[in-house]
Amino acid sequence: IIMDNFIGLYGTESMASFGIAYNLNLIPVLLSTSLSQACIPLLSYYYDTKQKDMLHMTMIAAILYSILIGMLFAVIFYFSCSIYVSLFLIDEVLAYKTCKFLRIIVISAPLIGISNMISNYFTAIGSNKKSLLIYIIRNTILYIPVVIILNSIYQLNGILFTQPVVEVILMIICLVMYLLDDARLDKLDE
């Protein structure tokens, strides 16, 4: 809703272009989200049975696959954007704008897998508050101020870079949270 309000400031063509670009970007995001959710039972099992090595290996493998999925779609959308956009648009000017938007938005695709995986890791081990904290950090604490700041500085391009900027910051926060929790697990083993 917030993004739509800001994009709406730049006209209906921008709204249409963003809507199509955003929905195309959902393909790698949903694949990554599905992968991280599918890992929850495994992570939970390894945590409960104190198989820390398997827990760690599952996390690494899932994060790497999520990054790979995101990178694959980033490359596909970057180099063949017009093919996918043409499925929705005939107007060449609007299609060009949509490709520009998608090429910016898809930058965040490899990073989303990291934060989703770590958030679901916390869910799997019963640390739901940490998982909720990641959600709140992404969607409230970071997203709203970043979209306001980037819009005021860079206008429409700033709005488009909101998701990649938020995901870079969130990835760092999530990795720190995960490493701290990993150190906590090491202390429990001693």
Short mmCIF file of C-alpha atoms in Angstrom, two decimals:
data_model
loop_
_atom_site.label_atom_id
_atom_site.label_comp_id
_atom_site.label_asym_id
_atom_site.label_seq_id
_atom_site.Cartn_x
_atom_site.Cartn_y
_atom_site.Cartn_z
CA ILE A 1 0.00 0.00 0.00
CA ILE A 2 2.79 2.41 0.92
CA MET A 3 4.72 1.63 -2.25
CA ASP A 4 1.57 2.04 -4.37
CA ASN A 5 0.94 5.46 -2.83
CA PHE A 6 4.45 6.62 -3.65
CA ILE A 7 4.50 5.11 -7.14
CA GLY A 8 1.10 6.71 -7.77
CA LEU A 9 2.74 10.12 -7.44
CA TYR A 10 4.44 9.43 -10.79
CA GLY A 11 1.31 8.58 -12.79
CA THR A 12 -0.72 5.62 -13.96
CA GLU A 13 1.95 4.41 -16.39
CA SER A 14 4.38 4.09 -13.50
CA MET A 15 1.73 2.25 -11.48
CA ALA A 16 1.08 -0.20 -14.32
CA SER A 17 4.77 -0.75 -14.98
CA PHE A 18 5.52 -1.28 -11.32
CA GLY A 19 2.59 -3.68 -10.92
CA ILE A 20 3.77 -5.92 -13.73
CA ALA A 21 7.43 -5.75 -12.68
CA TYR A 22 6.52 -6.49 -9.07
CA ASN A 23 4.41 -9.49 -10.02
CA LEU A 24 7.11 -10.92 -12.29
CA ASN A 25 9.58 -10.51 -9.44
CA LEU A 26 7.25 -12.56 -7.26
CA ILE A 27 8.31 -15.68 -9.19
CA PRO A 28 11.79 -15.93 -7.61
CA VAL A 29 10.51 -14.54 -4.31
CA LEU A 30 7.80 -17.19 -3.99
CA LEU A 31 10.16 -19.97 -5.05
CA SER A 32 12.63 -18.86 -2.40
CA THR A 33 9.89 -18.53 0.20
CA SER A 34 8.59 -22.01 -0.63
CA LEU A 35 12.06 -23.49 -0.28
CA SER A 36 12.61 -21.86 3.10
CA GLN A 37 9.20 -22.99 4.36
CA ALA A 38 9.80 -26.52 3.13
CA CYS A 39 12.95 -26.63 5.27
CA ILE A 40 11.11 -25.85 8.52
CA PRO A 41 10.34 -29.51 9.41
CA LEU A 42 13.93 -30.57 8.70
CA LEU A 43 15.41 -27.72 10.70
CA SER A 44 13.04 -28.40 13.55
CA TYR A 45 13.92 -32.09 13.57
CA TYR A 46 17.66 -31.44 13.51
CA TYR A 47 17.33 -28.85 16.27
CA ASP A 48 15.23 -31.12 18.50
CA THR A 49 17.56 -34.09 17.99
CA LYS A 50 20.60 -31.88 18.58
CA GLN A 51 22.09 -32.64 15.14
CA LYS A 52 23.78 -29.26 14.88
CA ASP A 53 25.91 -30.26 11.89
CA MET A 54 22.86 -31.29 9.86
CA LEU A 55 21.03 -28.15 10.97
CA HIS A 56 23.93 -26.02 9.80
CA MET A 57 24.37 -27.92 6.51
CA THR A 58 20.64 -27.63 5.74
CA MET A 59 20.76 -23.90 6.38
CA ILE A 60 23.79 -23.42 4.13
CA ALA A 61 22.34 -25.56 1.34
CA ALA A 62 18.94 -23.83 1.46
CA ILE A 63 20.48 -20.36 1.53
CA LEU A 64 22.75 -21.21 -1.40
CA TYR A 65 19.83 -22.62 -3.41
CA SER A 66 17.76 -19.51 -2.62
CA ILE A 67 20.58 -17.25 -3.74
CA LEU A 68 20.99 -19.36 -6.88
CA ILE A 69 17.27 -19.16 -7.69
CA GLY A 70 17.33 -15.39 -7.18
CA MET A 71 20.44 -14.95 -9.30
CA LEU A 72 19.05 -17.14 -12.06
CA PHE A 73 15.89 -15.06 -12.31
CA ALA A 74 17.84 -11.82 -11.99
CA VAL A 75 19.94 -12.81 -15.00
CA ILE A 76 16.92 -14.09 -16.95
CA PHE A 77 14.89 -10.95 -16.27
CA TYR A 78 17.82 -8.64 -16.89
CA PHE A 79 18.70 -10.06 -20.30
CA SER A 80 15.30 -11.19 -21.58
CA CYS A 81 12.96 -8.85 -19.78
CA SER A 82 11.13 -7.80 -22.93
CA ILE A 83 10.01 -11.38 -23.61
CA TYR A 84 8.25 -11.66 -20.24
CA VAL A 85 6.90 -8.12 -20.23
CA SER A 86 5.46 -8.60 -23.73
CA LEU A 87 3.17 -11.26 -22.28
CA PHE A 88 1.34 -8.43 -20.50
CA LEU A 89 1.96 -5.32 -22.61
CA ILE A 90 1.77 -4.30 -26.25
CA ASP A 91 2.71 -0.65 -25.80
CA GLU A 92 6.48 -0.37 -26.39
CA VAL A 93 7.00 2.70 -24.20
CA LEU A 94 5.22 1.08 -21.27
CA ALA A 95 7.08 -2.19 -21.86
CA TYR A 96 10.41 -0.35 -21.82
CA LYS A 97 9.50 1.34 -18.53
CA THR A 98 8.39 -1.97 -17.05
CA CYS A 99 11.70 -3.60 -18.02
CA LYS A 100 13.58 -0.75 -16.39
CA PHE A 101 11.56 -1.25 -13.21
CA LEU A 102 11.98 -5.04 -13.21
CA ARG A 103 15.74 -4.80 -13.71
CA ILE A 104 15.97 -2.68 -10.56
CA ILE A 105 13.51 -4.65 -8.44
CA VAL A 106 15.00 -8.06 -9.28
CA ILE A 107 18.34 -7.02 -7.75
CA SER A 108 16.85 -8.02 -4.40
CA ALA A 109 15.82 -11.53 -5.53
CA PRO A 110 19.04 -13.30 -4.45
CA LEU A 111 19.00 -11.56 -1.07
CA ILE A 112 15.40 -12.30 -0.10
CA GLY A 113 16.24 -15.99 0.20
CA ILE A 114 18.74 -15.30 2.95
CA SER A 115 16.39 -13.34 5.18
CA ASN A 116 13.47 -15.72 4.49
CA MET A 117 15.59 -18.74 5.34
CA ILE A 118 16.88 -17.24 8.57
CA SER A 119 13.39 -16.10 9.57
CA ASN A 120 12.07 -19.63 9.01
CA TYR A 121 15.06 -21.05 10.88
CA PHE A 122 13.93 -19.14 13.95
CA THR A 123 10.39 -20.41 13.45
CA ALA A 124 11.70 -23.98 13.19
CA ILE A 125 13.63 -23.81 16.45
CA GLY A 126 10.76 -22.20 18.35
CA SER A 127 12.14 -18.66 18.43
CA ASN A 128 9.00 -17.13 16.96
CA LYS A 129 9.74 -13.72 18.46
CA LYS A 130 12.95 -13.48 16.44
CA SER A 131 11.12 -14.51 13.29
CA LEU A 132 8.46 -11.88 13.98
CA LEU A 133 11.19 -9.32 14.67
CA ILE A 134 12.66 -9.94 11.21
CA TYR A 135 9.23 -9.39 9.66
CA ILE A 136 8.73 -6.16 11.61
CA ILE A 137 12.22 -4.90 10.76
CA ARG A 138 11.66 -5.53 7.04
CA ASN A 139 8.14 -4.21 6.66
CA THR A 140 8.02 -1.38 9.18
CA ILE A 141 11.32 -0.30 10.68
CA LEU A 142 13.27 -0.37 7.40
CA TYR A 143 10.79 -0.27 4.52
CA ILE A 144 8.77 2.82 5.41
CA PRO A 145 11.70 5.13 6.23
CA VAL A 146 13.76 3.87 3.27
CA VAL A 147 10.96 4.48 0.75
CA ILE A 148 10.38 7.98 2.17
CA ILE A 149 14.08 8.88 2.17
CA LEU A 150 14.85 7.44 -1.27
CA ASN A 151 11.77 9.07 -2.79
CA SER A 152 12.75 12.45 -1.39
CA ILE A 153 16.29 12.14 -2.77
CA TYR A 154 15.93 10.16 -6.02
CA GLN A 155 12.17 10.35 -6.75
CA LEU A 156 10.86 7.37 -8.77
CA ASN A 157 14.24 5.62 -9.07
CA GLY A 158 14.62 5.90 -5.32
CA ILE A 159 11.29 4.17 -4.78
CA LEU A 160 12.34 1.36 -7.09
CA PHE A 161 15.59 0.84 -5.18
CA THR A 162 13.75 0.58 -1.85
CA GLN A 163 13.43 -3.21 -1.91
CA PRO A 164 17.10 -3.88 -2.80
CA VAL A 165 18.32 -1.43 -0.14
CA VAL A 166 16.03 -2.91 2.51
CA GLU A 167 17.09 -6.45 1.62
CA VAL A 168 20.82 -5.64 1.88
CA ILE A 169 20.35 -4.12 5.34
CA LEU A 170 18.03 -6.92 6.43
CA MET A 171 20.43 -9.59 5.15
CA ILE A 172 23.17 -8.17 7.38
CA ILE A 173 20.83 -8.04 10.39
CA CYS A 174 19.63 -11.61 9.74
CA LEU A 175 23.15 -12.97 9.36
CA VAL A 176 24.18 -11.36 12.65
CA MET A 177 21.09 -12.79 14.37
CA TYR A 178 21.82 -16.24 12.96
CA LEU A 179 25.50 -16.17 13.92
CA LEU A 180 24.62 -15.06 17.45
CA ASP A 181 22.13 -17.90 17.73
CA ASP A 182 24.67 -20.34 16.33
CA ALA A 183 27.13 -19.23 19.02
CA ARG A 184 24.37 -19.75 21.62
CA LEU A 185 23.88 -23.31 20.37
CA ASP A 186 27.63 -23.93 20.64
CA LYS A 187 27.54 -22.87 24.30
CA LEU A 188 24.62 -25.23 24.98
CA ASP A 189 26.66 -28.14 23.58
CA GLU A 190 29.51 -27.51 26.00
#
